[in-house]
XYZ file of C-alpha atoms in Angstrom:
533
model
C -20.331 39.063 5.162
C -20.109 42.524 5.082
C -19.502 43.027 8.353
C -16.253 41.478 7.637
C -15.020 43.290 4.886
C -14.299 46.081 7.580
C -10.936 43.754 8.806
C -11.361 44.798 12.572
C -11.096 41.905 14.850
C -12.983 43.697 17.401
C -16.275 44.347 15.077
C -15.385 39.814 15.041
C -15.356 39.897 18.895
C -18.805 41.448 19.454
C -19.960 39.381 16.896
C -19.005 36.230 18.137
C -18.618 36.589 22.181
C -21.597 39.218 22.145
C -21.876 42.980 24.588
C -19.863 42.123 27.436
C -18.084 45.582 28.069
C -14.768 44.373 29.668
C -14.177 42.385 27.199
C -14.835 44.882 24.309
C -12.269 47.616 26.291
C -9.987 45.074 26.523
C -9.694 44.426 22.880
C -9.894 48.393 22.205
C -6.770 48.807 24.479
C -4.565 46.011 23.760
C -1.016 47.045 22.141
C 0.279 47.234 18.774
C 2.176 44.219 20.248
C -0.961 42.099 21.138
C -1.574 41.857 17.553
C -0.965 38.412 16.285
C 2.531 37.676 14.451
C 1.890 36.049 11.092
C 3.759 33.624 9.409
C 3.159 32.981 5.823
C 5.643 29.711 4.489
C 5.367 28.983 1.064
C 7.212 26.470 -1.130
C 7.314 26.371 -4.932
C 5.136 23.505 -6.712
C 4.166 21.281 -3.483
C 1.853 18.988 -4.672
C -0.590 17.793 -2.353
C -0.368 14.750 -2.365
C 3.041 14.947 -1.118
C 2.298 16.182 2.324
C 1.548 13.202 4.313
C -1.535 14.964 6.534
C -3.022 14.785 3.131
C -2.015 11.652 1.586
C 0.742 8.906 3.513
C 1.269 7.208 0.137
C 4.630 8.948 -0.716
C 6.178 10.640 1.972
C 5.965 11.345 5.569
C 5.756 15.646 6.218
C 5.745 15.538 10.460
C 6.517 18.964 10.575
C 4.191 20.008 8.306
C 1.573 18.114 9.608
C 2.087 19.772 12.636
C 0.499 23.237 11.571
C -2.695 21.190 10.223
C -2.722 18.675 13.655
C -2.446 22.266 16.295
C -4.890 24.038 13.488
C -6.811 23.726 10.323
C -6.306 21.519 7.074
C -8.449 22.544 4.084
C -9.323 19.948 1.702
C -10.788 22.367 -0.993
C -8.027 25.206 -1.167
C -7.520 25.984 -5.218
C -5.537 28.592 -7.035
C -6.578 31.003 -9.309
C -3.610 30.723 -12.431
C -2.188 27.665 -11.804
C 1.666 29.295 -12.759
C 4.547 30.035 -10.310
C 4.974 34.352 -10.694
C 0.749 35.528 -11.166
C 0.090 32.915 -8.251
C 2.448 34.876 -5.773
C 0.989 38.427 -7.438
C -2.584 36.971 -6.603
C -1.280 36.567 -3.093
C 0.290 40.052 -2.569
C -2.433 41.744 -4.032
C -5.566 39.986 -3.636
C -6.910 40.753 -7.235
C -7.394 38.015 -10.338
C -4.319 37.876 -12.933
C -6.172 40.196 -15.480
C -6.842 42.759 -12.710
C -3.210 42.933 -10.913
C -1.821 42.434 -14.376
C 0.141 39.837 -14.083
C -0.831 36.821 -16.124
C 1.995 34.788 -17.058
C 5.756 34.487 -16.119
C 6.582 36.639 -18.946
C 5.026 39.574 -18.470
C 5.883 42.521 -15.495
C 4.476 43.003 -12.574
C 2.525 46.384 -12.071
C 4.566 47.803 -9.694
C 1.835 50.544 -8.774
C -0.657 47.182 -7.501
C -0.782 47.884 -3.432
C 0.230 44.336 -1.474
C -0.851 43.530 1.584
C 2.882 43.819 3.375
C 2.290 47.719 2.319
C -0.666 47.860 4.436
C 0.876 45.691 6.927
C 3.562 47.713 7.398
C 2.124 51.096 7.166
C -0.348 49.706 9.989
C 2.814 48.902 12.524
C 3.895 45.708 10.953
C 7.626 44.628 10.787
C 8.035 42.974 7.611
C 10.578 40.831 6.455
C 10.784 38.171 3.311
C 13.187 35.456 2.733
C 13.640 33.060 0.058
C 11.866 32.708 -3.358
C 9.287 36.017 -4.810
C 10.134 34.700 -8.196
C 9.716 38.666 -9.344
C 10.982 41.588 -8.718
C 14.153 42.647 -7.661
C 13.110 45.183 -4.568
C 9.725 44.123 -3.443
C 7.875 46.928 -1.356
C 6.220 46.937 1.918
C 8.805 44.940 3.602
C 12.184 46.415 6.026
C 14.173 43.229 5.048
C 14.649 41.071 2.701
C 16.798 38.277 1.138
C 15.219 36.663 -2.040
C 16.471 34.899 -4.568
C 16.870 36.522 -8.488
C 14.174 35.046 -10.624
C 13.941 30.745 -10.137
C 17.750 31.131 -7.698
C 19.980 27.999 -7.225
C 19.703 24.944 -4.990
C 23.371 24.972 -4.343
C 25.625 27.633 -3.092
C 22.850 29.910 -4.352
C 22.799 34.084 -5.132
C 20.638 36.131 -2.800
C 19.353 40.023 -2.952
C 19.419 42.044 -0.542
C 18.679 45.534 0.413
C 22.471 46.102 0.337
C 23.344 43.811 -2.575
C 24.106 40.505 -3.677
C 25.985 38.197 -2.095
C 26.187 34.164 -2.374
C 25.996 31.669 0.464
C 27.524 28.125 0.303
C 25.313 25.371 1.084
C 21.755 23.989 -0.037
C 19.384 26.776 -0.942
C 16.107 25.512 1.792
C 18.472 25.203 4.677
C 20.222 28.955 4.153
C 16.094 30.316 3.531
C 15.684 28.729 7.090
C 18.665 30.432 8.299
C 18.015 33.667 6.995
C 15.069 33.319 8.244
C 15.835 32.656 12.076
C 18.182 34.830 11.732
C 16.454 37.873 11.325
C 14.123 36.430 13.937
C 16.859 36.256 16.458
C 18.523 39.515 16.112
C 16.540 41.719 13.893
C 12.945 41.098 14.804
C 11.658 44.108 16.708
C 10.372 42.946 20.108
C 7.630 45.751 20.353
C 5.982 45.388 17.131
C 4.050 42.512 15.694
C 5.841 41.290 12.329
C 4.956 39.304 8.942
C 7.329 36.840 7.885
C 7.248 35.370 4.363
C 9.402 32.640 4.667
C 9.419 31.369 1.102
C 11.101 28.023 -0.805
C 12.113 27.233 -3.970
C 12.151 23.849 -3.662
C 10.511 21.445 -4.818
C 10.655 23.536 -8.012
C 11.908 21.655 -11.191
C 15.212 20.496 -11.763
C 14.745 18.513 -8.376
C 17.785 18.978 -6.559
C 17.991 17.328 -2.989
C 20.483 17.988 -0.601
C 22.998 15.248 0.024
C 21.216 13.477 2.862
C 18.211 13.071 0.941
C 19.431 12.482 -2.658
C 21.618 9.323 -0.693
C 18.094 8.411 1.031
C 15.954 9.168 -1.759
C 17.805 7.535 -4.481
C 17.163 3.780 -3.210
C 13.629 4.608 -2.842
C 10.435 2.969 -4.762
C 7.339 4.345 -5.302
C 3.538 3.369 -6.675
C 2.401 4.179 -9.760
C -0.497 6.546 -10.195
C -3.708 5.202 -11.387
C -3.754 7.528 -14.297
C 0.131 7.519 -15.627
C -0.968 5.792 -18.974
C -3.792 8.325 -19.065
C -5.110 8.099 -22.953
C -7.281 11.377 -22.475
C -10.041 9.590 -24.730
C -12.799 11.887 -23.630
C -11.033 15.094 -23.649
C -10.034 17.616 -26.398
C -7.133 18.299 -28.093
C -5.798 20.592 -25.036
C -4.617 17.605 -22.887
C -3.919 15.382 -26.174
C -1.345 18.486 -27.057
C -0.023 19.687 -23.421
C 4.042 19.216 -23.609
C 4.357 17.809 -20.101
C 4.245 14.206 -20.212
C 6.997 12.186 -18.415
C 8.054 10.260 -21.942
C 8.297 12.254 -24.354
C 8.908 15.537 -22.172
C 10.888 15.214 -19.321
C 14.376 15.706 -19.876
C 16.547 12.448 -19.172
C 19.812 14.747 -18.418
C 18.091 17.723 -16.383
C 15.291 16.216 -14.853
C 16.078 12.572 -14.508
C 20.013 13.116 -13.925
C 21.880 11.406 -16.378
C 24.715 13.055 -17.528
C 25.408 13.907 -21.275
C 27.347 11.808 -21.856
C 25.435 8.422 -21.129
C 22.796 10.254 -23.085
C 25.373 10.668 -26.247
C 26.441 7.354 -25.662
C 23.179 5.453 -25.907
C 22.344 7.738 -28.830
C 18.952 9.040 -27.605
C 17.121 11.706 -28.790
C 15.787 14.492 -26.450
C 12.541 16.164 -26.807
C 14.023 18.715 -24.175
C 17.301 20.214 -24.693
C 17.707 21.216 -20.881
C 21.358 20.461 -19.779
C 22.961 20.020 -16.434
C 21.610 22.158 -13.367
C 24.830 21.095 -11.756
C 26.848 24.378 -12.726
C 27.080 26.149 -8.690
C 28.730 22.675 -6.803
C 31.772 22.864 -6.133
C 34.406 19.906 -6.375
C 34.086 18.976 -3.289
C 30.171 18.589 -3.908
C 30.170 17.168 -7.264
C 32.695 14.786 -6.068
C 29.430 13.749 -3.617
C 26.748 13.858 -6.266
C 28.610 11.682 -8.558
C 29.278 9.106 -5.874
C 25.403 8.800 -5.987
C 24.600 9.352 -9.447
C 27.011 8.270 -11.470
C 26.015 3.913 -10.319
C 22.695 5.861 -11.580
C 23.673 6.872 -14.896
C 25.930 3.085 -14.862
C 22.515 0.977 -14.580
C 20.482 2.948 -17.027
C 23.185 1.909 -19.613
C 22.715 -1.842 -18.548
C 18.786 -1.029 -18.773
C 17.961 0.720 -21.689
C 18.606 -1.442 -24.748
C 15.311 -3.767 -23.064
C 13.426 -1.049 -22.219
C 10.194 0.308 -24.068
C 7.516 3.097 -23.769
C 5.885 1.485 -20.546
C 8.977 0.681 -18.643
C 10.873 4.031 -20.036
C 8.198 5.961 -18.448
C 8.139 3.805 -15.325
C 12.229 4.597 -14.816
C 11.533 8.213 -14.982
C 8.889 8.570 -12.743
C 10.673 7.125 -10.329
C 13.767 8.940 -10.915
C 11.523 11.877 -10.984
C 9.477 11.161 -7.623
C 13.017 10.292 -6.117
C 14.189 13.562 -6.306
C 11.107 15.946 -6.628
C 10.252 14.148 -2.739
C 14.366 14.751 -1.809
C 13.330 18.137 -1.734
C 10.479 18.084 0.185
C 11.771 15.940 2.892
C 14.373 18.660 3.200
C 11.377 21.502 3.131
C 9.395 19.607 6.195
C 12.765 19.497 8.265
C 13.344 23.123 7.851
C 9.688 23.941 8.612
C 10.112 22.368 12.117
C 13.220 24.361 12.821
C 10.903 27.530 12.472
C 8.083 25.959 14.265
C 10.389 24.913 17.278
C 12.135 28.639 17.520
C 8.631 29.600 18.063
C 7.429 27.194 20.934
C 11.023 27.651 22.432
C 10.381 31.469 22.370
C 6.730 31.462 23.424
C 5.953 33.103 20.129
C 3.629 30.097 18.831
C 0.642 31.312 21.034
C 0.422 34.359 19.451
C 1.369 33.710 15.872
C -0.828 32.556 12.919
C 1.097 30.272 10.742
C 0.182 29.766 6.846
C 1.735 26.567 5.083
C 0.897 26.433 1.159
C 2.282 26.230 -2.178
C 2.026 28.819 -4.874
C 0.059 25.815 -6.598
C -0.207 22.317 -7.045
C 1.678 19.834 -9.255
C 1.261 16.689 -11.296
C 3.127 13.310 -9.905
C 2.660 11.470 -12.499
C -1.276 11.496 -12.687
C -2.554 11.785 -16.214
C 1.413 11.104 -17.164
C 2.578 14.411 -16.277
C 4.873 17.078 -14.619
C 4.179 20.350 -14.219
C 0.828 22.259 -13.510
C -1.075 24.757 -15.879
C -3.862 23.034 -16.257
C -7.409 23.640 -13.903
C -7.638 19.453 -13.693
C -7.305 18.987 -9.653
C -3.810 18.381 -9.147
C -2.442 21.565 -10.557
C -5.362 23.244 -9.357
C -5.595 22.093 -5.966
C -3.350 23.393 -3.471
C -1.932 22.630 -0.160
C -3.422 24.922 2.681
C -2.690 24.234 6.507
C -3.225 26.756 8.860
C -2.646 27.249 12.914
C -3.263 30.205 15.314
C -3.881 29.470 18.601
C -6.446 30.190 21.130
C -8.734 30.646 17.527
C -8.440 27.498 15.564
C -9.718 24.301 17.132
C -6.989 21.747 16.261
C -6.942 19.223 14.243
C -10.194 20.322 12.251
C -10.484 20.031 8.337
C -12.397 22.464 6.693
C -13.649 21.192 2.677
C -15.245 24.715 2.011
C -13.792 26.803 -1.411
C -11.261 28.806 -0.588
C -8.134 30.580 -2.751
C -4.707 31.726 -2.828
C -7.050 35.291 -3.209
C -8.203 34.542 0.274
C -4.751 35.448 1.593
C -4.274 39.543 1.480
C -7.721 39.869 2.999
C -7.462 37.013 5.922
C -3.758 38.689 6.832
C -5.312 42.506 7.210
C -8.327 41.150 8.924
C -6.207 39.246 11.428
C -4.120 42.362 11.975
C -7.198 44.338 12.596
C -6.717 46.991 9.287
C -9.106 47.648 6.596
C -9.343 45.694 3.595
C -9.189 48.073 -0.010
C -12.476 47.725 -1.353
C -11.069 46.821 -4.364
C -9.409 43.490 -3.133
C -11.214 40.196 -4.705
C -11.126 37.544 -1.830
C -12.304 36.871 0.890
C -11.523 36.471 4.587
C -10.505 33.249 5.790
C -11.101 34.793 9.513
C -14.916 33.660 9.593
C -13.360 29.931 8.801
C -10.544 29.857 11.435
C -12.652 30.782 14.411
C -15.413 28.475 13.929
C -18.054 31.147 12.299
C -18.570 29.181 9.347
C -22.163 30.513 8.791
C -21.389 33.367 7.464
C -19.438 31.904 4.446
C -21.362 31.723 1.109
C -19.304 30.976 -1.450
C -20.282 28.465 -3.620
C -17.683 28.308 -6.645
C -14.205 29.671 -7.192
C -13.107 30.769 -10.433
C -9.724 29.762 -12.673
C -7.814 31.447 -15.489
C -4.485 30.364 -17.505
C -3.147 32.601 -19.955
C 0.387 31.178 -20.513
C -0.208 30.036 -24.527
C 1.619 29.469 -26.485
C 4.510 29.087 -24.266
C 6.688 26.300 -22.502
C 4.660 22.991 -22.145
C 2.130 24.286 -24.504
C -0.671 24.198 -22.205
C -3.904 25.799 -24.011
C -5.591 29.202 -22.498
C -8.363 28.357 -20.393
C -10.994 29.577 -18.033
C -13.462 27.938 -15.664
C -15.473 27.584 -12.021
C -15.513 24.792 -9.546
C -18.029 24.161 -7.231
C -18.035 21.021 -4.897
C -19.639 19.144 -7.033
C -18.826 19.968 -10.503
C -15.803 21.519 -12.515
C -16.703 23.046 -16.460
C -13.795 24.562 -17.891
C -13.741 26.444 -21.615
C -10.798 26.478 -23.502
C -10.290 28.971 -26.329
C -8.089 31.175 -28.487
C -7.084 28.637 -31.110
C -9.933 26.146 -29.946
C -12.823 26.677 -28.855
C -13.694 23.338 -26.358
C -15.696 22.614 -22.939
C -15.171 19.867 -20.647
C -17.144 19.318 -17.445
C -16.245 17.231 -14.765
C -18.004 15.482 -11.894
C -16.026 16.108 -8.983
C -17.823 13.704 -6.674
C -18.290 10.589 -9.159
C -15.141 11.065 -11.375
C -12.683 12.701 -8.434
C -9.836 11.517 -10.623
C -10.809 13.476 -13.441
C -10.876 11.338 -16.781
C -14.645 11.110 -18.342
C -15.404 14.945 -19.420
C -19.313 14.844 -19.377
C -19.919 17.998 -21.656
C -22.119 16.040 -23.746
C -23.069 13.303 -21.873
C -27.296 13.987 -22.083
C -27.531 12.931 -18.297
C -25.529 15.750 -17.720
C -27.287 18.261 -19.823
C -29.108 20.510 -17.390
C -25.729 20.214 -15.202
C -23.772 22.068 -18.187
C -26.948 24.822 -18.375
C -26.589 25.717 -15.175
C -22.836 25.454 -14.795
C -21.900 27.755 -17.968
C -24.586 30.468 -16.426
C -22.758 30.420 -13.190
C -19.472 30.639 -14.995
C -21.008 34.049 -16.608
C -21.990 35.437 -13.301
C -18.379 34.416 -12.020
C -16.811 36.102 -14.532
C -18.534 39.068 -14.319
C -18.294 39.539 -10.264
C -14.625 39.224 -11.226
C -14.714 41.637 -13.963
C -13.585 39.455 -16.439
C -14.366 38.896 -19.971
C -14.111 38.034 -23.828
C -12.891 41.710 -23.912
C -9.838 40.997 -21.440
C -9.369 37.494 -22.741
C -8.606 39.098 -26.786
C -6.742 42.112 -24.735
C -4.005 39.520 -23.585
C -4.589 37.491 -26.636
C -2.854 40.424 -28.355
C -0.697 41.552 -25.841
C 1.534 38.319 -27.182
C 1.392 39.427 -30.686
């Protein structure tokens, strides 16, 4: 492994193709332009199991499955602070949340942390990002860029720019994908290799599709997850207590569309105060969106006076899956608009292309939205990679791997020198079929965001394949531990299950040694404990 923490594709070469001089010069003397393009496309909250090369059950991705059918799909890609603003800091800096400094959405981002665009672009790189950072009005290391101010607008949305702001009309994932091929048509320096961050908001909560989708998406029926009436009998009080179930949490006016005034009308009380997201359409849209939603908000009224718990909650998942998917199918269509400029501009062969999320999300498993927690669906994220002439296609890869893996795979791919103080590890050994050398055998979590919005507890843990033992603390002090081969859905903690006593032994003294190879600890943990106070 140490071999490649030195980020030099050639040291990989003579490794992997062995002494065969022409071949060595030849790498020595190819052009800054040789050096592989890389394409990193992330959307915000894309569960999973919406991305049909995963799971076909809700929605068909062709485009996305694209990347993973030329390249690689991993089945065992995780986060490491399941939260929209520390995941993306993770990314750029390839350090934990309590070493970049950036735990929660609340608190800034250490603008002194070096990224990996930085060394990108001090190592010949053009850089450009476009679409959702979620932080950070001027991000560094990059010659262009067009990002959205904090969570940005679906519709008609405000974008910053090196030379101010300015809003574009029309639906925020189609104007990313413009800005984006854009700058690849006429900006995009021929002679240097570039890194594009081509970044979505969607399918970030409130759910907004564009028109053709939310007119497709609407008259669409989904199944119910196994684990929507979830009763959480074997956990602790941090699931019992989590604010994020579709019931009692999700907001009939912002989330499920109704308007507030069928709301007022059927005198129902709202755990979530969240109005309208509707405020940037114009007439002309509205005019469209009510055509759609208003027969909506017309058959709730006809509905509701029969309805109870069960069937309450079964109306708003589906109103919730309607439009949460909207998005996505929106997302995939965009995605093959980049991956066809590239083909069409014999770019492809020498491009790596990243597809993820900044973390998973819940569909309606355990009865929630949202993410937070380290249970698999939150924690879990979608990774598909390509790069041709090094990934095989079409293989899937199940070893541990994290959104920390990014900064170091990107510099190692570019041939530059990781900082020895980056956490990850390279993905490179993975992609080209020199799995060997990996050993990592867990991956660790920590959420910080408490007490905040969905009241999600603080928490810390490790995975490994087989087992998951997370401790929750500051106002509790609880373990769970979960067989991950046996119990994949997650809903019989085992903590003290005797069977599964030598398991927990052996799982909290790996946790130890995880947390101190990360530099963590009960020192840190009371550090941000009081940094809320």
């Amino acid at each position: 492994m140490k071999l490649f923490k030195l980020g030099s594709l050639f040291i990989y070469t003579l490794l992997t193709v062995g002494c065969q001089n022409k071949n060595i010069v030849k790498k020595v003397e190819q052009s800054p332009t040789q050096r592989p393009n890389i394409i990193f496309i992330m959307s915000d909250d894309h569960a999973y199991q919406a991305i049909s090369a995963y799971d076909k059950t809700l929605i068909n991705t062709p485009n996305i499955d694209r990347i993973a059918n030329e390249g690689m799909l991993f089945t065992n890609a995780s986060v490491t602070n399941s939260i929209c603003a520390p995941s993306r800091a993770v990314i750029l800096t390839g350090k934990h949340s309590h070493i970049n400094g950036k735990i929660d959405n609340l608190s800034h981002f250490d603008t002194t942390n070096v990224t990996f665009p930085q060394i990108l672009q001090k190592a010949g790189y053009q850089t450009a990002m476009f679409g959702k950072l979620h932080f950070g009005n001027n991000p560094k290391g990059f010659d262009e860029f067009k990002i959205l101010p904090g969570q940005g607008d679906y519709y008609n949305p405000k974008f910053i720019t090196q030379k101010g702001d300015t809003i574009i009309d029309g639906y925020v994932t189609d104007i990313t994908t413009d800005l984006t091929l854009d700058w690849m048509k006429h900006r995009r320096d021929p002679n240097k290799p570039f890194m594009l961050m081509y970044l979505h908001k969607a399918p970030h909560r409130a759910w907004l599709p564009s028109e053709k989708y939310y007119k497709e998406y609407t008259q669409k029926t989904f199944p119910l997850p196994e684990t929507l009436f979830d009763d959480y009998k074997t956990r602790g009080s941090a699931a019992k207590s989590a604010e994020m179930g579709i019931l009692k949490h999700m907001s009939l006016i912002n989330d499920n569309k109704l308007t507030p005034a069928t709301v007022k009308e059927l005198n129902i009380e709202q755990w979530s105060q969240l109005g309208e997201s509707l405020y940037t359409l114009n007439a002309e849209q509205r005019a469209k969106w009510d055509a759609v939603y208003g027969p909506i908000n017309e058959d709730f009224k006809k509905r509701y006076p029969t309805m109870n718990d069960s069937t309450l909650t079964v109306w708003k998942y589906q109103r919730y899956l309607q439009d949460y998917l909207g998005t996505i199918a929106s997302v995939d269509d965009n995605v093959g608009r980049v991956l066809d400029y590239l083909d069409e501009e014999q770019l492809a062969d020498n491009t790596i292309v990243v597809y993820t999320s900044d973390q998973g999300f819940y569909l309606g498993e355990h009865g929630w939205f949202d993410k937070r927690f380290m249970y698999n669906e939150s924690f879990k994220t979608p990774l598909l990679i390509k790069w041709p002439n090094q990934i095989k296609p079409g293989i899937t890869e199940d070893e541990m791997v994290q959104n920390l893996d990014f900064a170091q795979t990107f510099l190692e791919v570019a041939g530059v020198t990781a900082p020895e103080d980056m956490q990850g590890e390279s993905l490179v050994p993975l992609l080209t079929g020199n799995k060997a050398v990996w050993d990592r055998d867990a991956v660790y979590y920590h959420y910080y965001e408490y007490p905040a919005e969905h009241a999600v507890k603080r928490h810390y843990g490790i995975a490994t394949k087989d087992y998951k033992i997370i401790h929750f603390y500051h106002d509790v002090n609880e373990w769970e531990l979960y067989d991950r081969l046996n119990d994949p859905k997650e809903v019989n903690n085992v903590i003290n299950d005797p069977k599964y006593a030598q398991v927990v032994t052996r799982m909290k003294q790996k946790l130890q040694e995880t947390r101190k190879k990360y530099k963590d600890s009960e020192e840190l943990d009371w550090k941000y404990i009081e940094s809320y106070n």
